[in-house]
GROMACS .gro file of C-alpha atoms in nm:
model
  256
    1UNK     CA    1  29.775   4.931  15.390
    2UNK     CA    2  29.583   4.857  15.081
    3UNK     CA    3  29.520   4.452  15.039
    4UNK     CA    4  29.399   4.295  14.718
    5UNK     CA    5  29.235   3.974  14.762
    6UNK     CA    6  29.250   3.777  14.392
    7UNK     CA    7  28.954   3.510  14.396
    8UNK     CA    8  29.005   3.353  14.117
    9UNK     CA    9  28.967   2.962  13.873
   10UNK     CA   10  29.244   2.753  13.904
   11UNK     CA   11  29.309   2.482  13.573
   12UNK     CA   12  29.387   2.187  13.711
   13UNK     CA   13  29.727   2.035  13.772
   14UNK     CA   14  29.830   2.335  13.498
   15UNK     CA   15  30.067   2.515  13.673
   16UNK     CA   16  30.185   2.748  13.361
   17UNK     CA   17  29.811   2.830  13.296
   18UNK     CA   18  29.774   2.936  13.639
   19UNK     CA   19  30.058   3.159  13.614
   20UNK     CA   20  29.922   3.336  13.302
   21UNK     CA   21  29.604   3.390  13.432
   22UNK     CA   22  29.720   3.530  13.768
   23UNK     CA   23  29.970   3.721  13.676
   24UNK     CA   24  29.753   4.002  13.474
   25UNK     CA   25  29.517   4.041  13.802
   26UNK     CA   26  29.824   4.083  14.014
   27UNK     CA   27  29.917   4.377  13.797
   28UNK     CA   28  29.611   4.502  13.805
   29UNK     CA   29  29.526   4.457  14.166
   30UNK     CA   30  29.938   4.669  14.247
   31UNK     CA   31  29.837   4.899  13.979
   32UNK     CA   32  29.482   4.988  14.235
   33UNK     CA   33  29.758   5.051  14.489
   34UNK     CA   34  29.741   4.729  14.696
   35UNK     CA   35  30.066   4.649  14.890
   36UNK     CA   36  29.957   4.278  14.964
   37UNK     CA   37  29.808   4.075  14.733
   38UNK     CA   38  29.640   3.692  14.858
   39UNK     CA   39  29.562   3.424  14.603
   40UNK     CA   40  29.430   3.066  14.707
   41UNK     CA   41  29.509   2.748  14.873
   42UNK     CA   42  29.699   2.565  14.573
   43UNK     CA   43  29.648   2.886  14.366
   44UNK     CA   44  29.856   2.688  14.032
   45UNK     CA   45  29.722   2.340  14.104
   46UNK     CA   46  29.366   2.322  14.285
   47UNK     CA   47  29.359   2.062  14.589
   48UNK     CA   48  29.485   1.764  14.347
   49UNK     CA   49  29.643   1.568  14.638
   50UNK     CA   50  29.610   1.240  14.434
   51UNK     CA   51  29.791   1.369  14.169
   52UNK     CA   52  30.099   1.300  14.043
   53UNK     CA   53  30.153   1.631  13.914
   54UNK     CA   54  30.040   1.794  14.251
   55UNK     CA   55  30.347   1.833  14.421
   56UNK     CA   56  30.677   1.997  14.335
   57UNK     CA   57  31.022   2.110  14.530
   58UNK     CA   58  31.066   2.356  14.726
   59UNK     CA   59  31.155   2.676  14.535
   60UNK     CA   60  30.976   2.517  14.250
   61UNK     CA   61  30.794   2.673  13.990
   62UNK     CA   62  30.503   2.848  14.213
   63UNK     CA   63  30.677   2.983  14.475
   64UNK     CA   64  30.922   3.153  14.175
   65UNK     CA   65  30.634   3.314  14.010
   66UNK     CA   66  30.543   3.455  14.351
   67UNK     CA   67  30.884   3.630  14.427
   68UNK     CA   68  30.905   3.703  14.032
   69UNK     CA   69  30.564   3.852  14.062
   70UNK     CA   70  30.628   4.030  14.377
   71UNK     CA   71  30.957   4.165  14.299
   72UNK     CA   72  30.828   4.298  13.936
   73UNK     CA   73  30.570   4.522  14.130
   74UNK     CA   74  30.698   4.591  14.449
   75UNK     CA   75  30.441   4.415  14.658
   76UNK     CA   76  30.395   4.156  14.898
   77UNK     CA   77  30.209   3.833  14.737
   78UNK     CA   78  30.096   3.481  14.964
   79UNK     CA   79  29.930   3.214  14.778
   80UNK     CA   80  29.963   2.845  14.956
   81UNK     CA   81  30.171   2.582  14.673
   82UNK     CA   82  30.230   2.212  14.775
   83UNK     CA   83  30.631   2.182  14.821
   84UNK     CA   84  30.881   1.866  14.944
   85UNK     CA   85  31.067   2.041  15.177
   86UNK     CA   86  31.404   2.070  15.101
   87UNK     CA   87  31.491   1.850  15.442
   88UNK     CA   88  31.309   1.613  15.341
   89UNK     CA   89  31.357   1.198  15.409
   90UNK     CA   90  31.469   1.008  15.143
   91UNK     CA   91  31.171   0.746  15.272
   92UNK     CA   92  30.900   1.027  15.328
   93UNK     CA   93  30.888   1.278  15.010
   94UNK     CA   94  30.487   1.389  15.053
   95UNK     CA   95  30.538   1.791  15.000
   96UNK     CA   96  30.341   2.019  15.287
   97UNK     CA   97  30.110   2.264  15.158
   98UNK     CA   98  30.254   2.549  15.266
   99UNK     CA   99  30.139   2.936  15.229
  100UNK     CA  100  30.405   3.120  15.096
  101UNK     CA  101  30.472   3.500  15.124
  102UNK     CA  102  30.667   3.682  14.899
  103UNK     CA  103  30.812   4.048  14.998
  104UNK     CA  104  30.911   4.334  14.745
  105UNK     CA  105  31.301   4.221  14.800
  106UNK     CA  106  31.205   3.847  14.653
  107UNK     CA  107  31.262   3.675  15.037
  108UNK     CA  108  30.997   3.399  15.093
  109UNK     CA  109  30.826   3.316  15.435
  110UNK     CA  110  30.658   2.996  15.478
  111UNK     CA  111  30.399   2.858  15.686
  112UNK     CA  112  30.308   2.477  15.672
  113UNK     CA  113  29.913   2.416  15.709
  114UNK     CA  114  29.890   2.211  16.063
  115UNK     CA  115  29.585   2.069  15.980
  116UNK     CA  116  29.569   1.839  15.644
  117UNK     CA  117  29.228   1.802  15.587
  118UNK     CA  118  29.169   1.424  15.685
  119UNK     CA  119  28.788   1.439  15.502
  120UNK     CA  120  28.901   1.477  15.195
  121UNK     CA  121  29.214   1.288  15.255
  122UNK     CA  122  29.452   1.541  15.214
  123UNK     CA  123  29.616   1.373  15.530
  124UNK     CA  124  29.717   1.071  15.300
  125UNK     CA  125  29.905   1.286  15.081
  126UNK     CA  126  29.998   1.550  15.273
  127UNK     CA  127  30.233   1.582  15.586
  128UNK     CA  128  30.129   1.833  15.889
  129UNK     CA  129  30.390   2.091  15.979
  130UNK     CA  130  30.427   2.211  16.317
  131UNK     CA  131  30.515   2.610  16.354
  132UNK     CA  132  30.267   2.901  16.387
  133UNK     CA  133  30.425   3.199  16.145
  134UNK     CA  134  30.351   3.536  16.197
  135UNK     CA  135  30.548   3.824  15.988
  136UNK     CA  136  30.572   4.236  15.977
  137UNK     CA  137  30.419   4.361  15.690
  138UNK     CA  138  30.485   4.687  15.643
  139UNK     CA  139  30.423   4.754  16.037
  140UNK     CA  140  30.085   4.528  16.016
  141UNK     CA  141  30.214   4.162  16.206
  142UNK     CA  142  30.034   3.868  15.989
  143UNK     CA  143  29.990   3.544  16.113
  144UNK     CA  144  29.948   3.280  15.848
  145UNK     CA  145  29.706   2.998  15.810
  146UNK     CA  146  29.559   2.769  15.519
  147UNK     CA  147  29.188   2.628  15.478
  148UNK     CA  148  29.100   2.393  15.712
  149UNK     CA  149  29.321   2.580  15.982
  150UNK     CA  150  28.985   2.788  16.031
  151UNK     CA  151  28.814   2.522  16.219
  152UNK     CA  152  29.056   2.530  16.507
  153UNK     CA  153  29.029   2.857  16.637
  154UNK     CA  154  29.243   2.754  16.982
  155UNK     CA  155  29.571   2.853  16.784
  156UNK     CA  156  29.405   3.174  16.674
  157UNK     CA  157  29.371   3.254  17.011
  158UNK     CA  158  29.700   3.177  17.092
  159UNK     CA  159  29.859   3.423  16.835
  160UNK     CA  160  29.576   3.686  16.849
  161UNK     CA  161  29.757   3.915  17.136
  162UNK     CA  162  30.037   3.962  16.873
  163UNK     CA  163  29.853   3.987  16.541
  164UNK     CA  164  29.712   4.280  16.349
  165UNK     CA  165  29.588   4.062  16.042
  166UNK     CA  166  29.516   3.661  15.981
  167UNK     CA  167  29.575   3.564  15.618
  168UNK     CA  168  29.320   3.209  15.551
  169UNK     CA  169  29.387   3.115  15.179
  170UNK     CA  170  29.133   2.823  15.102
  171UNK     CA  171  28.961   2.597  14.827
  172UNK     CA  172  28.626   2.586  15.042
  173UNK     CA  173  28.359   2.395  14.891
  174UNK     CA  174  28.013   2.580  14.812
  175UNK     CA  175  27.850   2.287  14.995
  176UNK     CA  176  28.030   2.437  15.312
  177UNK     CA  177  28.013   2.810  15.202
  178UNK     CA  178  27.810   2.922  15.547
  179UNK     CA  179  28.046   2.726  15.794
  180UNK     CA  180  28.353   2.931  15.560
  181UNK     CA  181  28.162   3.233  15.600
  182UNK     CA  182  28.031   3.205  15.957
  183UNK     CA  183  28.399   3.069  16.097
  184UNK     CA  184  28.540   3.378  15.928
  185UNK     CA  185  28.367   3.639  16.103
  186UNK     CA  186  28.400   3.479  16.424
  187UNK     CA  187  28.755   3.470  16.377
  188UNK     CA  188  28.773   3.854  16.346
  189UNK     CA  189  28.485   3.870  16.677
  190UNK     CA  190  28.682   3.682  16.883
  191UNK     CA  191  29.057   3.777  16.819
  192UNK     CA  192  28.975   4.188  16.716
  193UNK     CA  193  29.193   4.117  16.457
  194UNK     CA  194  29.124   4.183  16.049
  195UNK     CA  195  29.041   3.807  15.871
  196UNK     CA  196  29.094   3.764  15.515
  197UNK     CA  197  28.967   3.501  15.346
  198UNK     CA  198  29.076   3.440  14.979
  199UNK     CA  199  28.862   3.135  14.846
  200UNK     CA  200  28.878   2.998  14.450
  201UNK     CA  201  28.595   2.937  14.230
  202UNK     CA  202  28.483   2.758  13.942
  203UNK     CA  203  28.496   2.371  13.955
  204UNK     CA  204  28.817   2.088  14.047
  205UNK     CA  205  28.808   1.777  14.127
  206UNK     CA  206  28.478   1.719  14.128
  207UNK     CA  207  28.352   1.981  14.356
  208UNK     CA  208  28.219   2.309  14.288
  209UNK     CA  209  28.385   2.634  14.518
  210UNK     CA  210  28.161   2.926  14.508
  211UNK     CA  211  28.401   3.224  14.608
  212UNK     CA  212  28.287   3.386  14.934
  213UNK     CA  213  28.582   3.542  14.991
  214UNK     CA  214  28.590   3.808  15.275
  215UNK     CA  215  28.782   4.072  15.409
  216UNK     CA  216  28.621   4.108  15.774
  217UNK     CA  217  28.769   4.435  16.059
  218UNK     CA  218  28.871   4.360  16.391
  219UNK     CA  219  28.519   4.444  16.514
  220UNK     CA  220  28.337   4.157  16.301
  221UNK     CA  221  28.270   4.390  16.015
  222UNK     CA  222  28.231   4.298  15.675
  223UNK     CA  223  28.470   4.494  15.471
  224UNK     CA  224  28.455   4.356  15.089
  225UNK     CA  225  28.315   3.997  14.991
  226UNK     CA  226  28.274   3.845  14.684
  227UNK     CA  227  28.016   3.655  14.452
  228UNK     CA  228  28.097   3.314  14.275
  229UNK     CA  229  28.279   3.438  14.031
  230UNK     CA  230  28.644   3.567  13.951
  231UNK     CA  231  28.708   3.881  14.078
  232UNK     CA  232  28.930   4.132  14.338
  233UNK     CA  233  28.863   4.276  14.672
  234UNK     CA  234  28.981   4.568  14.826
  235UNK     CA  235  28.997   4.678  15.172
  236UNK     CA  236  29.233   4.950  15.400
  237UNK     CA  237  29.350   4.754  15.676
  238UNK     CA  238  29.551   4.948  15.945
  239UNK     CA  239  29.737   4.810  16.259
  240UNK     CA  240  29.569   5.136  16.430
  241UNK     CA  241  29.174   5.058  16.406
  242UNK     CA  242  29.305   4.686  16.595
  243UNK     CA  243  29.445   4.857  16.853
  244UNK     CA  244  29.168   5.143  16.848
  245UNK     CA  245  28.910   4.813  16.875
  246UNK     CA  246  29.098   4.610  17.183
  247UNK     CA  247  29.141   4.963  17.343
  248UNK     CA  248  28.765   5.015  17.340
  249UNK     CA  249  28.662   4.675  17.394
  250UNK     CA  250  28.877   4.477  17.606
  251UNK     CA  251  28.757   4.147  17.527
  252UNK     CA  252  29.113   3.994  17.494
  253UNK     CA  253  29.248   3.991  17.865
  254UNK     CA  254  28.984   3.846  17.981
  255UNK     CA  255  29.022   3.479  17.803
  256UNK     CA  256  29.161   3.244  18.018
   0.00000   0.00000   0.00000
């Protein structure tokens, strides 16, 4: 399968800006042939937890332009949106910032990020969720994460013996960029799975994200990675080299 990973700006707290910028490179990018196309972590708000304007309901706006966009060119497209679930409290209405994936038929998948990121107090704003998500995508099975998710790689391990591909959407600081880079390949070493890593660029917020976004094979190798600015990656991922990799190298039994 053919994956397009979009690294792209993100205007902040403008979700309709977003949308028009995006939606041209995820025409372009099914166009090139890709079948699943990643954007970022808060791909039509940037990590605005403070903001008022940050969160919206579930089946809002972002999630909508995913299934419109997915449905208009028959692909499948995850990009993480803060949502208030729809089961929501009446006394607790903090959204989660879940990644949601979009098939060609317009169903959505979610996965809730586990781990708010408590430094930059996304924690506050934010509420955890609790279930690992892994989906069949085309015949590849994808297990979903967001961001700071890539720091804890005991759940990785946990889902690796029934993954093909991890999907780690992310606004990654540049100050960080060789912990985002280094955490991603050892993802891939460790599990023999494929890791991609869709990071924004540009500035939000006060912080400047430099891109980095990688597209790393089971066996650690680099596929397609990107500079600081906007642009699309490429890669053929195939459930076939995973199992060709854990059938050469059989790293994975042996954890304990």
């Amino acid at each position: 399968m053919r994956v397009a990973v979009v690294q792209h700006d993100i205007v902040w707290c403008e979700r309709q800006a977003n949308f028009d910028r995006l939606a041209p490179r995820v025409a372009e990018a099914a166009d090139d042939g890709a079948r699943l196309v990643v954007l970022s972590e808060t791909f039509s708000t940037g990590f605005a937890v403070e903001s008022d304007s940050f969160a919206e309901p579930e089946n809002g706006p972002s999630s909508q332009f995913l299934r419109a966009q997915a449905t208009e060119h028959g692909v499948w497209i995850a990009g993480s949106c803060p949502e208030v679930p729809a089961d929501s409290r009446a006394d607790d209405q903090r959204p989660a910032n879940p990644l949601v994936l979009a098939d060609p038929g317009g169903n959505l998948r979610r996965y809730r990020k586990i781990h708010p990121f408590t430094y930059g107090g996304e924690d506050r704003y934010v509420r955890p969720g609790a279930d690992l998500v892994t989906v069949d995508v085309d015949g590849l099975r994808v297990s979903l994460f967001v961001c700071y998710d890539l720091r804890f790689a005991d759940e990785f391990w946990q889902m690796a013996p029934e993954t093909d591909v991890f999907l780690v959407p992310a606004n990654w600081p540049a100050s960080r960029r060789d912990h985002w880079i280094t955490l991603l390949r050892a993802r891939a070493i460790e599990n023999q799975a494929y890791v991609i890593g869709c990071n924004r660029v540009g500035v939000g917020g006060g912080l400047e994200y430099s891109g980095d976004s990688l597209i790393v094979d089971p066996f650690g190798e680099v596929l397609a990675e990107g500079p600081d600015t906007e642009c699309t990656l490429y890669a053929e991922v195939t459930a076939e080299r995973v199992a060709d990799v854990r059938d050469r190298f059989r790293f994975l039994p042996d954890r304990r």
